[in-house]
Amino acid sequence: MKEAHILLVDDEPNIVMSLEFLMRKNGYQVSIARNGMEALEAVDRTPFDLILLDVMMPDVDGYQVCQHVKNHPRHHETKVIFLSAKSREADVQKGYAAGADLYVPKPFSTRQLMEQVRGLLAA
């Protein structure tokens, strides 16, 4: 079985660095997009198994990226986990409405996040 390919999308360098380290340590192939535009370009170039996606970004937000992925016939199987500081019920609902498989409020436990990533990739 090939290792899963994960796209990290966040405009916060510290979060990207720690998540990249965590995902690689757990045996995943990792690509990085630092904003929504980069994420859209990456998704159009490469099929990903899972996307860890920040909601609040300049230009294109996470909701738009998620909708793009889920509406794309080649990528609708891609799992999307939102990681967001926006944790109001309305934000969470909007995330699921955009097609997210999971919505994880920041700050989050890396151990729990890894369990959720494994669970989604196994599904």
XYZ file of C-alpha atoms in Angstrom:
123
model
C 0.000 0.000 0.000
C 1.377 3.401 -0.964
C 1.813 6.030 1.719
C -1.000 8.541 1.835
C -0.322 11.967 0.332
C -1.453 14.846 2.534
C -1.730 18.517 1.594
C -1.238 20.990 4.453
C -2.843 24.370 3.838
C -2.177 27.107 6.379
C -0.775 30.642 6.243
C 0.747 30.226 9.717
C 4.362 28.946 9.283
C 4.608 27.491 12.825
C 1.508 25.374 12.310
C 2.731 24.198 8.906
C 6.128 23.228 10.332
C 4.751 21.275 13.278
C 2.091 19.506 11.201
C 4.581 18.670 8.463
C 6.923 17.142 11.052
C 4.056 15.198 12.651
C 2.710 13.829 9.356
C 6.141 12.841 8.006
C 7.008 11.181 11.320
C 3.850 9.104 10.914
C 4.897 7.983 7.444
C 2.838 10.279 5.231
C 3.979 12.075 2.102
C 3.413 15.810 2.635
C 2.909 18.794 0.336
C 2.410 22.344 1.549
C 0.335 25.278 0.361
C 0.689 28.574 2.221
C -2.620 30.034 1.065
C -5.851 29.196 -0.728
C -4.544 30.010 -4.227
C -1.556 27.693 -3.753
C -3.933 25.032 -2.460
C -6.157 25.256 -5.555
C -3.115 25.009 -7.840
C -1.743 22.022 -5.892
C -5.099 20.206 -5.981
C -5.406 20.748 -9.745
C -1.906 19.287 -10.259
C -1.848 16.423 -7.785
C -4.353 13.979 -6.320
C -4.244 14.035 -2.506
C -5.661 11.481 -0.102
C -6.309 14.063 2.593
C -6.149 17.834 3.002
C -5.585 19.576 6.343
C -7.095 22.959 5.685
C -7.133 26.259 7.551
C -10.334 28.276 7.152
C -9.103 31.862 7.464
C -6.615 32.736 4.735
C -6.126 35.749 2.474
C -7.496 35.624 -1.104
C -9.196 32.234 -1.165
C -10.514 30.850 2.130
C -10.672 27.240 3.247
C -14.376 26.928 2.491
C -13.740 27.796 -1.162
C -10.834 25.342 -1.381
C -12.968 22.582 0.143
C -15.858 23.217 -2.262
C -13.428 23.180 -5.204
C -12.049 19.814 -4.090
C -15.423 18.217 -3.384
C -16.952 19.456 -6.656
C -14.052 18.165 -8.734
C -14.844 14.732 -10.208
C -11.226 13.589 -9.841
C -10.951 14.650 -6.199
C -14.337 14.051 -4.594
C -12.825 11.051 -2.737
C -10.248 13.343 -1.088
C -10.832 13.709 2.650
C -10.817 17.244 4.056
C -10.170 18.186 7.679
C -10.663 21.827 8.616
C -8.323 23.145 11.302
C -9.658 26.467 12.452
C -9.620 29.000 15.245
C -13.214 29.726 14.202
C -15.124 27.363 16.451
C -18.592 28.916 16.626
C -21.372 26.531 15.702
C -22.138 28.554 12.546
C -18.513 28.243 11.374
C -18.474 24.513 12.008
C -21.783 24.101 10.135
C -20.415 26.135 7.232
C -17.367 23.848 7.141
C -19.493 20.721 6.906
C -21.760 22.407 4.360
C -18.671 23.070 2.215
C -17.990 19.343 2.263
C -15.537 18.850 5.136
C -15.162 15.338 6.524
C -14.100 16.737 9.886
C -13.854 20.142 11.587
C -11.195 20.448 14.295
C -11.015 23.657 16.353
C -7.588 25.154 17.125
C -5.785 24.622 19.400
C -5.976 20.863 18.909
C -4.249 17.824 20.349
C -1.745 16.434 17.833
C -2.331 12.935 19.180
C -6.072 13.209 18.606
C -5.503 14.762 15.193
C -3.295 11.826 14.170
C -5.988 9.363 15.278
C -8.565 11.275 13.227
C -6.266 11.387 10.173
C -5.627 7.633 10.421
C -9.323 6.945 10.843
C -10.322 8.971 7.779
C -7.588 7.476 5.618
C -8.632 3.960 6.655
C -12.299 4.622 5.856
